[in-house]
Amino acid sequence: MKQAKLHMIGNAHIDPVWLWKWQEGFQEVKATFRSVLDRMNEYDDFIFTGSSAAFYAFVEENDPEMFAEIRRRVQEGRWVIVGGWWIQPDCNIPGGESFVRQGLYGQRYFRSRFGVIARTGFNPDSFGHAGSLPQILKKSGMDYYTFMRPGPHEKGLPGRLFWWESDDGSRVLAFRIPFEYLTWSGDIEKHVRKCEGEAKEPFNEIMCFYGVGNHGGGPTKANLDSIRRMNGEADFPELAMSSPDRFFAAQLERGLPIPVVHDDLQHHASGCYAAHSGIKRWNRKAENLLITAEKFSALAQRLTGQPYPTDMERAWRAVLFNQFHDILAGTSLEEAYEDARDLYGEAMAIGARALNHAIQSVAWRVKIDHVEGSKPVVVFNPHAWPAKLLVEMETGGLKEEHVLLDDQGNQVPFQFVRSHATVTGWRRRVSFVADLPALGYRTYRFVLREEPGMPFPEVSATDTVLENGRFRLEIDPETGYIKHLYDKKADFAVITGGGARPAVIHDPSDTWSHGVLKFDDEVGSFTATRVRLIERGPVKATIRVESAWGSSTVIQDFSLYRELERIDVAVTVDWREQHKVLKLRFPTNLHFPKATYEIPYGHIERPTDGEEEPGQSWLDLSGVVRGTDGIYGLSLLNDGKYSFSVAGKELSLTVLRSPIYAHHDPYVPTPDGVYTYMDQGVQRFTYSLLPHEGGWEEAGTVRRAAELNQPAVALLETYHDGPLPPAMSFLSVDAPNVIVSVVKKAEEGDDLIVRAYETDRVATSATIRIPLLGREIEARFGPCEIKTFRVPTDPAEPVVETNLLEWTEE
């Protein structure tokens, strides 16, 4: 038996929030770390493995003396830092840049406090793992990855040890923990016996995790005494006090035939991706606001001297903490979400202030001539490509005689829409489409004219039909569903009935939906109570569909634009149901369909088998048009949902679930019990339908989804002199399949950091132009590759590529 070896990994899985609030988790971190230090004083061979930079920050701020003890143990090599991330997040929901920031702030914290960085990614309890993570891990200084979920009953793998590979070719050596990442407080012989059965030639070394967890605790005296006892008995394998780093390094030295897995790691707890709509929407909004604020703050610093905000890391840390897998997944107790709301609020307040300072600073320096009775508006584009972006804003004093002019004096169509202020006619809301330069701004002006302006044709509309030059959308007045969505250019009916149907599904499962792969027990559909045209003009026309089921209502406002080739749908749900799922279903006329989902800084194709899948801001279903053999598709974009399914030719957006808060199997709720159910009340979100010829790549789906989630920023201005022209582009990229996702100040010094990634899984050469700095970055991107560049403030110094930690060597 001694031919087998178990690397004993002493750890303490700590949920800082779950069935308790963060304050209790804070205390448990301190208690656990104190216990670990005490055990080290008692057992000379004991090694502890610990992750999550946030936990160390708790201790540093609250018990500096204990923090100093931990630092000594790290230097000694007995306290091993793993994880490299700020927290153990959900590994599907956060955006790609959030995973980068987990490593950026986590690894930099570890190096600054302990002189080391983590080499092992560490997410034992996260519920699934996006297939794009190996690249992010590798470029954040980590070569290895440890996880437990999904288990063997949920995802078949060629072994517990394997190379996990992402689309760009990056690999990390991964290990799936057998059985449990924790143990009880007493003798652990039964756990060791289970694990030893997993150690089979030639993979006769595995990791065996021990230590009290979830609510913390760590290895106990009884745990450690039992390991010593078993090591002295002949019928046990070798039990070596070890760490994940030591285990992985040892396996690489053995030259084992390690298999390769090129896939994401799903499915566990499929229901958590639709649980608690609030936390999902807050997360999406905060991520995009901070990214937008960083772009304009970094550019304003160079353009106007506006100081770069000093609290952006604080804002990101708040977002990253809330991405903990039991918070962002919606599986914590109800009051924990009040804390999460407040923490997201802090992050968004920081981001909003930073963005306001930046755009105000730039707009104030734009030369705007005085024209009596005019209202200037400076509109900013946060994207590195020229874009036509919808602008809706409140303003005062506009009259029917006003016209809208761009910076060249050309008249631009606009229309009045319903104001969000219920007052007299002085305060009005306007809607127009701004044609904006790449990552820059354009100045518009409302001008009062005695003579009527140029007439623009209105979008063709009735109470049930919307039509522009590209699409004809018809709503069934009896049901409220899309009766017909026709692409006039392609001569193809994308949907011929039942589109945007709000379907109600019975769902008795717990908060996680343990063991559930599909939500398909449909018990009814919302049907229309009123269908009517609520606005029409030269910019857009909107049909409002009000529908009801049970005690709940859904309002869908379908908007079609004169200039934009998509349909936006603003949704308001008032939900009063329990143990139900709400889906919006979209049956298509596509044959041989292929479903593609956005994942963090990438995408993945999945079967159209009806299973619930995590995704991000877009899902695409593309297939063949029968009779022509042409390729056609429908992209579904959204601004705050993460759960989808595709069954054959029908794609569905999962709007919400209403389980009991923090209900975990095997507990069975009693019929007369008093419980609090999720997602009760009003929520709002927007989705867009993007029908397209060809694949999603040709349709620019990634860009269109980014435009929905990072909208134009409009600022009312006044007349003033200034050195800046009426329109300006700060940065652009020439390849349509390369997205510049980040422009920010470097973490060290005043250099500029520019991050970009390839979207279509195609090797590409691209040029990123920064006319503001007189710089051009020529780069070759591999398929789905993420690249980070440091642009020095000194124009004599060359641009250099760095890793995601902003280090050129690590």
mmCIF file of N, CA and C in Angstrom, residues 11-14 27-37 48 66 79 212 215-219:
data_model
loop_
_atom_site.group_PDB
_atom_site.id
_atom_site.type_symbol
_atom_site.label_atom_id
_atom_site.label_comp_id
_atom_site.label_asym_id
_atom_site.label_seq_id
_atom_site.Cartn_x
_atom_site.Cartn_y
_atom_site.Cartn_z
ATOM 1 N N ASN A 11 -6.672 22.406 4.884
ATOM 2 C CA ASN A 11 -7.282 23.656 4.435
ATOM 3 C C ASN A 11 -8.532 23.929 5.256
ATOM 4 N N ALA A 12 -9.118 25.093 5.036
ATOM 5 C CA ALA A 12 -10.357 25.465 5.727
ATOM 6 C C ALA A 12 -11.217 26.239 4.747
ATOM 7 N N HIS A 13 -12.114 25.545 4.067
ATOM 8 C CA HIS A 13 -12.982 26.282 3.156
ATOM 9 C C HIS A 13 -13.871 27.218 3.982
ATOM 10 N N ILE A 14 -13.792 28.512 3.671
ATOM 11 C CA ILE A 14 -14.565 29.509 4.403
ATOM 12 C C ILE A 14 -15.502 30.212 3.428
ATOM 13 N N GLN A 27 -15.464 37.307 11.172
ATOM 14 C CA GLN A 27 -15.004 36.764 12.448
ATOM 15 C C GLN A 27 -14.498 35.342 12.277
ATOM 16 N N GLU A 28 -15.168 34.567 11.439
ATOM 17 C CA GLU A 28 -14.776 33.178 11.250
ATOM 18 C C GLU A 28 -13.416 33.069 10.577
ATOM 19 N N VAL A 29 -13.103 34.004 9.683
ATOM 20 C CA VAL A 29 -11.767 34.031 9.088
ATOM 21 C C VAL A 29 -10.717 34.195 10.185
ATOM 22 N N LYS A 30 -10.923 35.143 11.071
ATOM 23 C CA LYS A 30 -9.949 35.371 12.136
ATOM 24 C C LYS A 30 -9.834 34.153 13.053
ATOM 25 N N ALA A 31 -10.970 33.573 13.417
ATOM 26 C CA ALA A 31 -10.939 32.411 14.306
ATOM 27 C C ALA A 31 -10.230 31.231 13.653
ATOM 28 N N THR A 32 -10.494 31.033 12.370
ATOM 29 C CA THR A 32 -9.858 29.924 11.648
ATOM 30 C C THR A 32 -8.360 30.143 11.527
ATOM 31 N N PHE A 33 -7.949 31.332 11.148
ATOM 32 C CA PHE A 33 -6.525 31.602 10.999
ATOM 33 C C PHE A 33 -5.792 31.488 12.339
ATOM 34 N N ARG A 34 -6.458 31.890 13.416
ATOM 35 C CA ARG A 34 -5.851 31.732 14.742
ATOM 36 C C ARG A 34 -5.665 30.251 15.070
ATOM 37 N N SER A 35 -6.670 29.457 14.749
ATOM 38 C CA SER A 35 -6.573 28.025 15.000
ATOM 39 C C SER A 35 -5.447 27.400 14.189
ATOM 40 N N VAL A 36 -5.317 27.803 12.936
ATOM 41 C CA VAL A 36 -4.258 27.266 12.084
ATOM 42 C C VAL A 36 -2.887 27.599 12.663
ATOM 43 N N LEU A 37 -2.695 28.818 13.091
ATOM 44 C CA LEU A 37 -1.410 29.199 13.678
ATOM 45 C C LEU A 37 -1.117 28.409 14.949
ATOM 46 N N PHE A 48 -0.423 24.287 5.903
ATOM 47 C CA PHE A 48 -1.766 24.808 5.649
ATOM 48 C C PHE A 48 -1.814 25.463 4.276
ATOM 49 N N MET A 66 -1.618 39.136 14.375
ATOM 50 C CA MET A 66 -1.813 37.826 13.776
ATOM 51 C C MET A 66 -1.354 37.842 12.315
ATOM 52 N N TRP A 79 2.784 27.835 5.457
ATOM 53 C CA TRP A 79 1.488 28.418 5.090
ATOM 54 C C TRP A 79 1.576 28.738 3.604
ATOM 55 N N VAL A 212 -11.932 21.148 8.822
ATOM 56 C CA VAL A 212 -13.323 21.573 8.961
ATOM 57 C C VAL A 212 -13.543 22.805 8.093
ATOM 58 N N HIS A 215 -18.074 26.857 7.280
ATOM 59 C CA HIS A 215 -18.077 27.928 8.271
ATOM 60 C C HIS A 215 -16.696 28.053 8.897
ATOM 61 N N GLY A 216 -15.700 27.604 8.160
ATOM 62 C CA GLY A 216 -14.329 27.692 8.643
ATOM 63 C C GLY A 216 -14.015 26.640 9.688
ATOM 64 N N GLY A 217 -12.872 26.786 10.305
ATOM 65 C CA GLY A 217 -12.430 25.857 11.332
ATOM 66 C C GLY A 217 -11.032 25.358 11.071
ATOM 67 N N GLY A 218 -10.849 24.697 9.933
ATOM 68 C CA GLY A 218 -9.533 24.202 9.572
ATOM 69 C C GLY A 218 -9.197 22.875 10.215
ATOM 70 N N PRO A 219 -7.986 22.378 9.991
ATOM 71 C CA PRO A 219 -7.568 21.105 10.567
ATOM 72 C C PRO A 219 -7.571 21.158 12.096
#
